[in-house]
Short mmCIF file of C-alpha atoms in Angstrom, two decimals:
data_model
loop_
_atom_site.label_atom_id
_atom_site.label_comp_id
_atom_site.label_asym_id
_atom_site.label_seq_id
_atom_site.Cartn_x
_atom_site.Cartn_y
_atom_site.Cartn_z
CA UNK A 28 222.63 151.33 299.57
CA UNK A 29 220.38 148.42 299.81
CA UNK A 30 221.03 147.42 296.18
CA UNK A 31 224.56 147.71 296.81
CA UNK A 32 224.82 145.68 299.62
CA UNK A 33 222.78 143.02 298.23
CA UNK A 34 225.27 143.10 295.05
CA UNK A 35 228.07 142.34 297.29
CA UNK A 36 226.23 139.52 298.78
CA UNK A 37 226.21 138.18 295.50
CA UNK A 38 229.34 138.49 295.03
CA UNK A 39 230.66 137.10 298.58
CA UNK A 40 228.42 133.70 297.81
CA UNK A 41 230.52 133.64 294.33
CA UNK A 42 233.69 133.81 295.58
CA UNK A 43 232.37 131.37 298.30
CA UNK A 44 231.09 128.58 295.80
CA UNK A 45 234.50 129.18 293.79
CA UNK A 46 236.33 128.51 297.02
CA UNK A 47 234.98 125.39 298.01
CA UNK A 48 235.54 124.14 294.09
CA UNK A 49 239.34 125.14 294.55
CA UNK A 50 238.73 123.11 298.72
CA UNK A 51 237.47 120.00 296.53
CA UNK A 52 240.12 120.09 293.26
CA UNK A 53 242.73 120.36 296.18
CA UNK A 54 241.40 117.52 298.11
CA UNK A 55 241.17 115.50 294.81
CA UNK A 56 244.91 116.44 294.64
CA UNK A 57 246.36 115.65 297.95
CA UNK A 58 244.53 112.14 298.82
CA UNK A 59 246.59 109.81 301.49
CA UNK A 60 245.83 106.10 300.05
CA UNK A 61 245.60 103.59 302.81
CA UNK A 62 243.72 103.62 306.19
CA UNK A 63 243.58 105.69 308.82
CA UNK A 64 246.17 106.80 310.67
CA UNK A 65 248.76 105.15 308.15
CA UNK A 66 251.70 106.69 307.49
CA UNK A 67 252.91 107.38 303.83
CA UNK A 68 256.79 108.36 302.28
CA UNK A 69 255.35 112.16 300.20
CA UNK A 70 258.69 113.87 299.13
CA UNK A 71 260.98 112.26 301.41
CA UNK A 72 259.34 112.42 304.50
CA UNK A 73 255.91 110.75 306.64
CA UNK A 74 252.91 112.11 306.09
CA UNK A 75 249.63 110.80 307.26
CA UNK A 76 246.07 110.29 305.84
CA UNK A 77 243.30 112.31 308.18
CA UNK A 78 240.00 111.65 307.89
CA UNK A 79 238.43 115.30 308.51
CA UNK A 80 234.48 114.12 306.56
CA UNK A 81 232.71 110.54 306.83
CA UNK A 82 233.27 107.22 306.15
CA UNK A 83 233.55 106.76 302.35
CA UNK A 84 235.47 110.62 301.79
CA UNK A 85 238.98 110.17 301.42
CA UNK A 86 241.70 110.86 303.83
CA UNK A 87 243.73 114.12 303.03
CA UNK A 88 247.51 114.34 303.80
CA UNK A 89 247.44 116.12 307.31
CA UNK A 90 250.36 118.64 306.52
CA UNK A 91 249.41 119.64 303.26
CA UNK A 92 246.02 120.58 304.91
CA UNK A 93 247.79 122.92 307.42
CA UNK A 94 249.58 124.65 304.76
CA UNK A 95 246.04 125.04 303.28
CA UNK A 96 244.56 126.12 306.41
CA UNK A 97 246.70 128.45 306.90
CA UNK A 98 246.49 130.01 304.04
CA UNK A 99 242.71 130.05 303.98
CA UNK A 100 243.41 132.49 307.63
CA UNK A 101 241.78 130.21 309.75
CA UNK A 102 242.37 128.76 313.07
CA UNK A 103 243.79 125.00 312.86
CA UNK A 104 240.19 123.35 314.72
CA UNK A 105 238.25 125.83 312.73
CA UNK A 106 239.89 125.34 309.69
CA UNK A 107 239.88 121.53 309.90
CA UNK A 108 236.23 121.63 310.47
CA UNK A 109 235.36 124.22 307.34
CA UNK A 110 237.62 121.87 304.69
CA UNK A 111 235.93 118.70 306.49
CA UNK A 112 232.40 119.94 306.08
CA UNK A 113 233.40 120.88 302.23
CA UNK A 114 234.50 117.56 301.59
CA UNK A 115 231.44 115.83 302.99
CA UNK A 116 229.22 118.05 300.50
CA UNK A 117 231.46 116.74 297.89
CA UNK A 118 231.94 113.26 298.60
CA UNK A 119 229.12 112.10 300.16
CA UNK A 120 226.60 114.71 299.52
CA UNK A 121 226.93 115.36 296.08
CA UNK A 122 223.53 116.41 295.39
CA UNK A 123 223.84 118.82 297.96
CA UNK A 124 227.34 120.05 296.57
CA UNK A 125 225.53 120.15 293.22
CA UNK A 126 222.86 122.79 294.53
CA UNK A 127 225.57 124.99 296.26
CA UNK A 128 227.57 125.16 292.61
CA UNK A 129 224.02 125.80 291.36
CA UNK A 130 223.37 128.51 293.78
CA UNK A 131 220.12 127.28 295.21
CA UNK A 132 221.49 126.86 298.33
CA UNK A 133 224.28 128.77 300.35
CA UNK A 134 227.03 127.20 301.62
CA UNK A 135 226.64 128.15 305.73
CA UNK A 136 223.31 126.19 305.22
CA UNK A 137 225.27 122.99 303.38
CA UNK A 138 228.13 123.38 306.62
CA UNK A 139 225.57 122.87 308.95
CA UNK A 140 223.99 119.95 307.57
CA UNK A 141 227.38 118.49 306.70
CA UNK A 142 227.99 118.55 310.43
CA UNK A 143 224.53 116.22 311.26
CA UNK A 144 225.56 113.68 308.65
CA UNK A 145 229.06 113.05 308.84
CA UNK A 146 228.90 110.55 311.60
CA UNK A 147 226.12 108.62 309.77
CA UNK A 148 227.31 105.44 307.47
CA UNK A 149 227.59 106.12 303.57
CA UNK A 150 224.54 104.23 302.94
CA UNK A 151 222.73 106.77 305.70
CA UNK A 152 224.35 109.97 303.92
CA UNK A 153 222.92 108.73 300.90
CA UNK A 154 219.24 108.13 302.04
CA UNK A 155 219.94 112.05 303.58
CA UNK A 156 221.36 113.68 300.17
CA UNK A 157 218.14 111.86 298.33
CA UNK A 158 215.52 112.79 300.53
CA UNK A 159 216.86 116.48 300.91
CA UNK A 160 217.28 116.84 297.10
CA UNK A 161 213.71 117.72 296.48
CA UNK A 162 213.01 120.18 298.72
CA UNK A 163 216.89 121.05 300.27
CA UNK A 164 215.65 124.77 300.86
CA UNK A 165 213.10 124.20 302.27
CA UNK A 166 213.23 122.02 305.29
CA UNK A 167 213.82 123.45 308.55
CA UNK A 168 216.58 121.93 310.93
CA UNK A 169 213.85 120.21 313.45
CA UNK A 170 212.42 118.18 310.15
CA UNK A 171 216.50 117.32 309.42
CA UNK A 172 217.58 116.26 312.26
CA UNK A 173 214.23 113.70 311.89
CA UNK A 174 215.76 112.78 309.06
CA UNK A 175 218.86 111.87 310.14
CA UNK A 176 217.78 110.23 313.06
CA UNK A 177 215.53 107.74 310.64
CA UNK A 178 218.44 107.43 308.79
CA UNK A 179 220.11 106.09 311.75
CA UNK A 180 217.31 103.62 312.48
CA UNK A 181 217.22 102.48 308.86
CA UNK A 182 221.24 102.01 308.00
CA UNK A 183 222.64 101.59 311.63
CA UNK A 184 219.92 100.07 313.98
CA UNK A 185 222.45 98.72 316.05
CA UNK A 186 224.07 102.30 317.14
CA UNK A 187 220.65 103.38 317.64
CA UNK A 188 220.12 100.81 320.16
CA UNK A 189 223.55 101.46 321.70
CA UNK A 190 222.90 105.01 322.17
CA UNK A 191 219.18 104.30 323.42
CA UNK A 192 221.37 102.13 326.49
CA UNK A 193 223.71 104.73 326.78
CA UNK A 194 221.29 107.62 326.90
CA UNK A 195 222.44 107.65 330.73
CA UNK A 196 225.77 108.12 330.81
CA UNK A 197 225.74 111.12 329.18
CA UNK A 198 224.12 112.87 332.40
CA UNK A 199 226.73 115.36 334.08
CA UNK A 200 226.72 118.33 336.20
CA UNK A 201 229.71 120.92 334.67
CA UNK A 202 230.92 123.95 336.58
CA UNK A 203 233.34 126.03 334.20
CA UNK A 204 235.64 127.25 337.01
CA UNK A 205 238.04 127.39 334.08
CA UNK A 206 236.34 130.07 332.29
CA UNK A 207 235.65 132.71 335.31
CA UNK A 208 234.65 135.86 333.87
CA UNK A 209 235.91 139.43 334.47
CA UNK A 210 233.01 139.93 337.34
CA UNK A 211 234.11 136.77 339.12
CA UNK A 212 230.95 134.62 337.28
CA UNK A 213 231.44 131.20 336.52
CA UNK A 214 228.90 129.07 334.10
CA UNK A 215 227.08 125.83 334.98
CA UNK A 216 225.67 123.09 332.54
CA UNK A 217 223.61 119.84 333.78
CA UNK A 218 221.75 117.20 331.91
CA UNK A 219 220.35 115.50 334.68
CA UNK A 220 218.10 112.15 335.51
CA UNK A 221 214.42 113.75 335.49
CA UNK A 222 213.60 113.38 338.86
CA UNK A 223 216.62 114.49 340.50
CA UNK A 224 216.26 117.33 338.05
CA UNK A 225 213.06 118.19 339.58
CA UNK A 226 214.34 117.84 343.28
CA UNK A 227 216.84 119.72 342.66
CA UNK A 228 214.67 122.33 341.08
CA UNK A 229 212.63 122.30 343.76
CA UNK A 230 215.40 122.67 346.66
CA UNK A 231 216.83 125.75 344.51
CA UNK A 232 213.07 127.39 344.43
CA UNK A 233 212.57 126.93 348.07
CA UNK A 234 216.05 128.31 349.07
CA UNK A 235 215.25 131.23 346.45
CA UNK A 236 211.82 131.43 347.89
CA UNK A 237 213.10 131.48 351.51
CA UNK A 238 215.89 133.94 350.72
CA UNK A 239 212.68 136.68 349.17
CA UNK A 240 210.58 136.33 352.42
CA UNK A 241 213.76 137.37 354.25
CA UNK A 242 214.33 140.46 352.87
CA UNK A 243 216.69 139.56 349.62
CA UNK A 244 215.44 142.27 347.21
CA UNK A 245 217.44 140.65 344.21
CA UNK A 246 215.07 139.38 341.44
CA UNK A 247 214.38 135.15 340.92
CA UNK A 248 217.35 134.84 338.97
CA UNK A 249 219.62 136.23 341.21
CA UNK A 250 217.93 134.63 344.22
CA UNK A 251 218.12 130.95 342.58
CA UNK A 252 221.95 131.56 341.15
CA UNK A 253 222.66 132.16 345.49
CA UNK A 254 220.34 129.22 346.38
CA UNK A 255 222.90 127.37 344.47
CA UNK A 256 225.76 128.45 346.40
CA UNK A 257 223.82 127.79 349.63
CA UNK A 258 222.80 124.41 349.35
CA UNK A 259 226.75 123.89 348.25
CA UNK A 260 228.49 125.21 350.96
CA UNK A 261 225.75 123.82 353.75
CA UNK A 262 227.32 120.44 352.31
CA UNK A 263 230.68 121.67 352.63
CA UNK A 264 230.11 122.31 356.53
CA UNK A 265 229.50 118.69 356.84
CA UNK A 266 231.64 116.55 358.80
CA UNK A 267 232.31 113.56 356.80
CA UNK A 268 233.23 110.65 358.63
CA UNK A 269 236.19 109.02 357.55
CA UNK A 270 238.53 106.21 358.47
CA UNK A 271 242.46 106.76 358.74
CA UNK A 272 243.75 104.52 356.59
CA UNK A 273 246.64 103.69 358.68
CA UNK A 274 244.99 103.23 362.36
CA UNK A 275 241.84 102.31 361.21
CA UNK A 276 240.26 105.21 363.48
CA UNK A 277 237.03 107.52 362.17
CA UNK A 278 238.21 111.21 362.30
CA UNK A 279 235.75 113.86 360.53
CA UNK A 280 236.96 115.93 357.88
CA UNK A 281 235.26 118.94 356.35
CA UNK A 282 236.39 119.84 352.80
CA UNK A 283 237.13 123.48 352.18
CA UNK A 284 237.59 125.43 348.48
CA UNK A 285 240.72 124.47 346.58
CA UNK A 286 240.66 127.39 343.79
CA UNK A 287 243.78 127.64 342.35
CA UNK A 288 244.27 131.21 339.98
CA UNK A 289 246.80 132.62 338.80
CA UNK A 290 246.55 136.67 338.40
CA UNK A 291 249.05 139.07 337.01
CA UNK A 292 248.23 142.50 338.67
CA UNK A 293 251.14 145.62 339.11
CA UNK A 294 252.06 146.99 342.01
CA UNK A 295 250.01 150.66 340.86
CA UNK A 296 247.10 148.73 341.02
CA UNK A 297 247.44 147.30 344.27
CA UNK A 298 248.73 150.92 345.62
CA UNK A 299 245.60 152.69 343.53
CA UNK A 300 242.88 149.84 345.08
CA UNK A 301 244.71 150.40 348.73
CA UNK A 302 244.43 154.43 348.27
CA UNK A 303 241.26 154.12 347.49
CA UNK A 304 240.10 151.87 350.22
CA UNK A 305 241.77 154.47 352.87
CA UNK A 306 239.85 157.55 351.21
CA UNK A 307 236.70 155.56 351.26
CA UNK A 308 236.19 155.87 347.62
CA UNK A 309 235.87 153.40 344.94
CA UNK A 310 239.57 152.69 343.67
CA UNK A 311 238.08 152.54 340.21
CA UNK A 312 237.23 155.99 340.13
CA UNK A 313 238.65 158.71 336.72
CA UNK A 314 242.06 159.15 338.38
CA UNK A 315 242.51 154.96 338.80
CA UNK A 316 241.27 154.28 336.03
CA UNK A 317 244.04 153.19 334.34
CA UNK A 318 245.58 150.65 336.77
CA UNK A 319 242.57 149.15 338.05
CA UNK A 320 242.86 145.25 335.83
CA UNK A 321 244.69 142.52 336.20
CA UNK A 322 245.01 139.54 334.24
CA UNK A 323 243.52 135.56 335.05
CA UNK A 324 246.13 133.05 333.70
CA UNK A 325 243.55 130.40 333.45
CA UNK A 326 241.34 132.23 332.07
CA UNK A 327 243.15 134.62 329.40
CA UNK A 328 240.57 137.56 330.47
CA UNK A 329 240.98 140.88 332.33
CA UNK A 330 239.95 141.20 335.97
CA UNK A 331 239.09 144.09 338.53
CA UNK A 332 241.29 144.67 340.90
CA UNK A 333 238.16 145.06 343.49
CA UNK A 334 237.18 141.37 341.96
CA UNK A 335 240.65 140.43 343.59
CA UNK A 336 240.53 141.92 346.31
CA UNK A 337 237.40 140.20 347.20
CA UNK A 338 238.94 136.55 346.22
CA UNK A 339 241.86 137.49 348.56
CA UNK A 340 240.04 137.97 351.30
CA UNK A 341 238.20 134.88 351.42
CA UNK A 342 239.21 133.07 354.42
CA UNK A 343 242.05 130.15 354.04
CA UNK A 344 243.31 131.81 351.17
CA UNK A 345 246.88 131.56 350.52
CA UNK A 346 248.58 134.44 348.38
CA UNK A 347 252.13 133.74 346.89
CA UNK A 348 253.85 136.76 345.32
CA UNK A 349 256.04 135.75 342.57
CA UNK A 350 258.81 138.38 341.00
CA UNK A 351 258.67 140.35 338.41
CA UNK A 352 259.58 138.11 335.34
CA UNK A 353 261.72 139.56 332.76
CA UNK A 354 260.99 138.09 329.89
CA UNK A 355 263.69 139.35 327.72
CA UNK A 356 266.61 138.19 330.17
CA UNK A 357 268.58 134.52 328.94
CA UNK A 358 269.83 132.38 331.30
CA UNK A 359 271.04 129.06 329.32
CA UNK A 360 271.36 125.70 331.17
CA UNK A 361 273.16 122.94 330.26
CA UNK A 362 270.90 120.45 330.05
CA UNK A 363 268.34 119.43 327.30
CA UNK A 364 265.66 119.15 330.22
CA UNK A 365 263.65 122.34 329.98
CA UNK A 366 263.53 123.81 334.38
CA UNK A 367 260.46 125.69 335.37
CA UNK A 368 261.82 128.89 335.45
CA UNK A 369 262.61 128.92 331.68
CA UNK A 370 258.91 127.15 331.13
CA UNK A 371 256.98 129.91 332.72
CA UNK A 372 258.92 132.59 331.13
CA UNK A 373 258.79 131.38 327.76
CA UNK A 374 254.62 130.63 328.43
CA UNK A 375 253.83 134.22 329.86
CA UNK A 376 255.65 135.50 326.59
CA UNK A 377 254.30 133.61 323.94
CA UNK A 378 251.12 132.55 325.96
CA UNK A 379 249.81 130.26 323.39
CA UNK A 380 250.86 128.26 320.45
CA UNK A 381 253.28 130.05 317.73
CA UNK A 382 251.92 128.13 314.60
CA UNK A 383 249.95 130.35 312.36
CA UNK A 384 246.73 131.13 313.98
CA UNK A 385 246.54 128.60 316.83
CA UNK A 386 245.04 129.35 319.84
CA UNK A 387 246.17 126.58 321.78
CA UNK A 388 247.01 127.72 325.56
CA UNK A 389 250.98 127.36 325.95
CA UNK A 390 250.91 126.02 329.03
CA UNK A 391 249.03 123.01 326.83
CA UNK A 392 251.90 122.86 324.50
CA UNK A 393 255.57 121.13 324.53
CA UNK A 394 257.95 123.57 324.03
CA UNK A 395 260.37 123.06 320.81
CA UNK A 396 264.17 123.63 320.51
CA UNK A 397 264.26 126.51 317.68
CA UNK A 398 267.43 125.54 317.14
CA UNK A 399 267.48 121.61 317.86
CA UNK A 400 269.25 121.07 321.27
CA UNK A 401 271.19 118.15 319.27
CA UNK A 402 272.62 120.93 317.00
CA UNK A 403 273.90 123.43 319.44
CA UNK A 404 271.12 124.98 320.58
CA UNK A 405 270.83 126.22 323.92
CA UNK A 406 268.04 125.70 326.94
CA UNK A 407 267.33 128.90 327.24
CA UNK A 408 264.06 131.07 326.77
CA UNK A 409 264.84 132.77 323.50
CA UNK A 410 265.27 129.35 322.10
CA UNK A 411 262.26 127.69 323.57
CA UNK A 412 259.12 128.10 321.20
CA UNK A 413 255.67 126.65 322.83
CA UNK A 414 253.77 124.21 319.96
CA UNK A 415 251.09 121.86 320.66
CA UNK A 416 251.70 118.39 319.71
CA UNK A 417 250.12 118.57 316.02
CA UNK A 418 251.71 121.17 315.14
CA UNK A 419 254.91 120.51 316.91
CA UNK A 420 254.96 117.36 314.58
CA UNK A 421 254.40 119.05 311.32
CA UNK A 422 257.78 121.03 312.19
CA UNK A 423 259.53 117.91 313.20
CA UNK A 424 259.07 115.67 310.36
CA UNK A 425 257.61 117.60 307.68
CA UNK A 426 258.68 121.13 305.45
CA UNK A 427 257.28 123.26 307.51
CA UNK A 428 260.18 125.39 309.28
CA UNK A 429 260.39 128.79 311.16
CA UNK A 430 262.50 131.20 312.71
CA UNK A 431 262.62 133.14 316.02
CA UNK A 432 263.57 136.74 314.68
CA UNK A 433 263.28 138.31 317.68
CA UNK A 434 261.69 136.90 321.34
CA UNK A 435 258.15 136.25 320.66
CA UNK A 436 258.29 137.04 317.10
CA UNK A 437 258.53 133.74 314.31
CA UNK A 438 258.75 133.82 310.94
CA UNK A 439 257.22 130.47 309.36
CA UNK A 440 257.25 128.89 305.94
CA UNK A 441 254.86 126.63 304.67
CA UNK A 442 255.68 123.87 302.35
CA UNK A 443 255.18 125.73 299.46
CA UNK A 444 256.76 128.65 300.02
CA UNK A 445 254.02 130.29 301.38
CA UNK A 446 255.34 132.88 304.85
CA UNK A 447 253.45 133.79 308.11
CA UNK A 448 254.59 136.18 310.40
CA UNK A 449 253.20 135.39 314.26
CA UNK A 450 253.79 137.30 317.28
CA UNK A 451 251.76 139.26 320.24
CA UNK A 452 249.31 140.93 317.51
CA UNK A 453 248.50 137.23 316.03
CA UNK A 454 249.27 135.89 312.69
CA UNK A 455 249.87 137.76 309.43
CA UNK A 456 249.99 136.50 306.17
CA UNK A 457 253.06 137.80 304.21
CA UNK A 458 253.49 138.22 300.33
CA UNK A 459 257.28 136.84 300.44
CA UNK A 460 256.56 133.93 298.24
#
């Protein structure tokens, strides 16, 4: 089985290295002359030159690359970023290309350096590609990212000293309220000035510290992730003292939370988590099994129902119950204006971007006239289609064209014929062409 396996591994890094030659003859074939951002008349309509590798690669007609983005079955960031990491290896890494055709290195390994040298300056690549050439397999990423960084010194001394001034401003503190989890977790990133790095280090240990000798059984971790929370919401009790901007006079305000989520729960749940609360059992027991998650809006994730319980009952909370939407019922207005109603139904339907494999969240995207409002078509939800702007272009003023055959399923063709089906399952490439 192991011979096998290592066969098809063979194999796979074939077909790889033949699809990044196909990646670079299409580039080759679908270069935008002029400079970036410039539009150009391609079969009677606009299309504009991207630059998705370094200086010195060439700009790539940006709707021709979605067709071939879409075809390769990736997502349109993740796709952008695969061709643009190909094309550096070919333009501006060509000894590097060279040893992926060759085989003597793999292609994940050429991505990832692709993605250290495209912001560097031709000349910069260059010194890179050279100095990699002898011993490309060989180098680990600490000794790389040396040599990029002296490639920086030696071709562009002047961003080096730019980013040496601005090493500062990249400090932040990041709380991902955003992203809560399905326990009700939330991640935190800082890259902070040393020494208020270590004072707030050493606040955290003494209120973890502090929290052990009183009887908090939970391990260091635990203990310092509260400490956090702690110091927070003694700042929170504050009174600040501020000045009425009308009068003049110095009234003291204390901040409270402003969370805003959105959850989509059913009414079983809510009965199931209720029941259970009046038995004294867990509601999430065998027989509630099945009614006991919502869904966070912001979020895109499931949710216990206990986990909203618990954010309900936190004090100044404010619950609004919004009807049941349904999502199939059309209510046309006469306007081209889209109302708020018809923008919420169409995004808890669709819930993100219809092009093939976007993710983009709808409530990101403008929503699109399937049929154009200027033709007939009506304001109503099964003629509103949520697209982010990129894509939203590539339907307005290039080939690209789809149909709503039902609500929240679209049929699209590509430029060359090429047909995606997309609806609540994702996107599926079809053999009509």
């Amino acid at each position: 089985m192991l011979s096998w396996i290592a066969d098809d591994a063979e194999v796979r890094d074939h077909l790889l290295v033949r699809e990044w030659m196909n990646i670079v003859a299409w580039a080759g074939a679908n270069i935008i002359d002029g400079a970036e951002g410039a539009a150009t008349l391609t079969e009677g309509y606009l299309d504009t030159g991207v630059p998705i590798a370094g200086p010195g690669a060439p700009l790539v007609s940006e709707f021709q690359l979605m067709e071939l983005i879409a075809v390769l079955g990736r997502s349109p960031d993740g796709g952008r970023s695969y061709v643009g990491q190909v094309i550096e290896c070919a333009w501006r890494l060509p000894l590097l290309y060279a040893a992926v055709v060759d085989g003597r290195v793999t292609p994940w390994r050429a991505q990832r350096i692709a993605d250290l040298t495209r912001s560097l300056p031709a000349e910069a690549a260059e010194f890179v590609d050279r100095h990699l050439n002898a011993a490309v397999g060989g180098v680990g990423w600490a000794q790389l990212e040396r040599l990029v960084t002296e490639a920086i010194l030696r071709f562009d001394p002047e961003r080096a000293e730019a980013e040496r001034h601005a090493a500062n401003d990249r400090r932040h503190c990041d709380v991902y309220l955003d992203e809560v989890d399905a326990h009700g977790g939330v991640h935190l990133d800082a890259y902070l000035d040393a020494a208020d790095g270590h004072d707030f280090n050493q606040a955290v240990a003494r209120e973890a510290h502090l929290r052990g000798q009183l009887g908090d059984e939970s391990s260091l971790d635990v203990r310092r992730a509260k400490a956090v929370g702690a110091i927070a919401r003694r700042d929170l009790a504050l009174d600040l003292l501020i000045a009425d901007e009308t009068t003049g006079e110095v009234i003291a305000q204390a901040p409270g939370r402003r969370v805003e989520l959105n959850v989509h729960i059913t009414d079983t749940a809510l009965a199931a988590q209720a029941q259970g609360s009046r038995d004294g059992r867990c509601a999430t027991s065998s027989t509630t099994s099945g009614n006991n998650v919502g869904r966070c809006e912001e979020t895109r994730s499931p949710v216990q129902v206990t986990q909203v319980k618990e954010w309900l009952q936190v004090p100044g909370t404010t619950v609004i119950v919004r009807p049941v939407i349904d999502l199939a019922d059309c209510i046309p207005v006469d306007s081209y204006e889209i109302p708020d109603r018809h923008q919420r139904r169409v995004r808890l339907r669709d819930h993100s971007c219809r092009f093939p494999n976007c993710t983009k969240q709808a409530v990101r995207c403008d929503l699109d006239h399937a049929q154009p409002h200027a033709a007939g078509g009506k304001t109503c939800p099964c003629n509103l289609v949520p697209l982010c702007r990129r894509h939203h272009r590539a339907k307005t003023h290039s080939t690209w064209r789809y149909q709503a055959t039902s609500p929240g399923h679209y049929l699209w063709t590509s430029p060359h014929g090429h047909m995606f089906h997309v609806g609540p399952a994702g996107t599926t490439i079809l053999d009509g062409y």
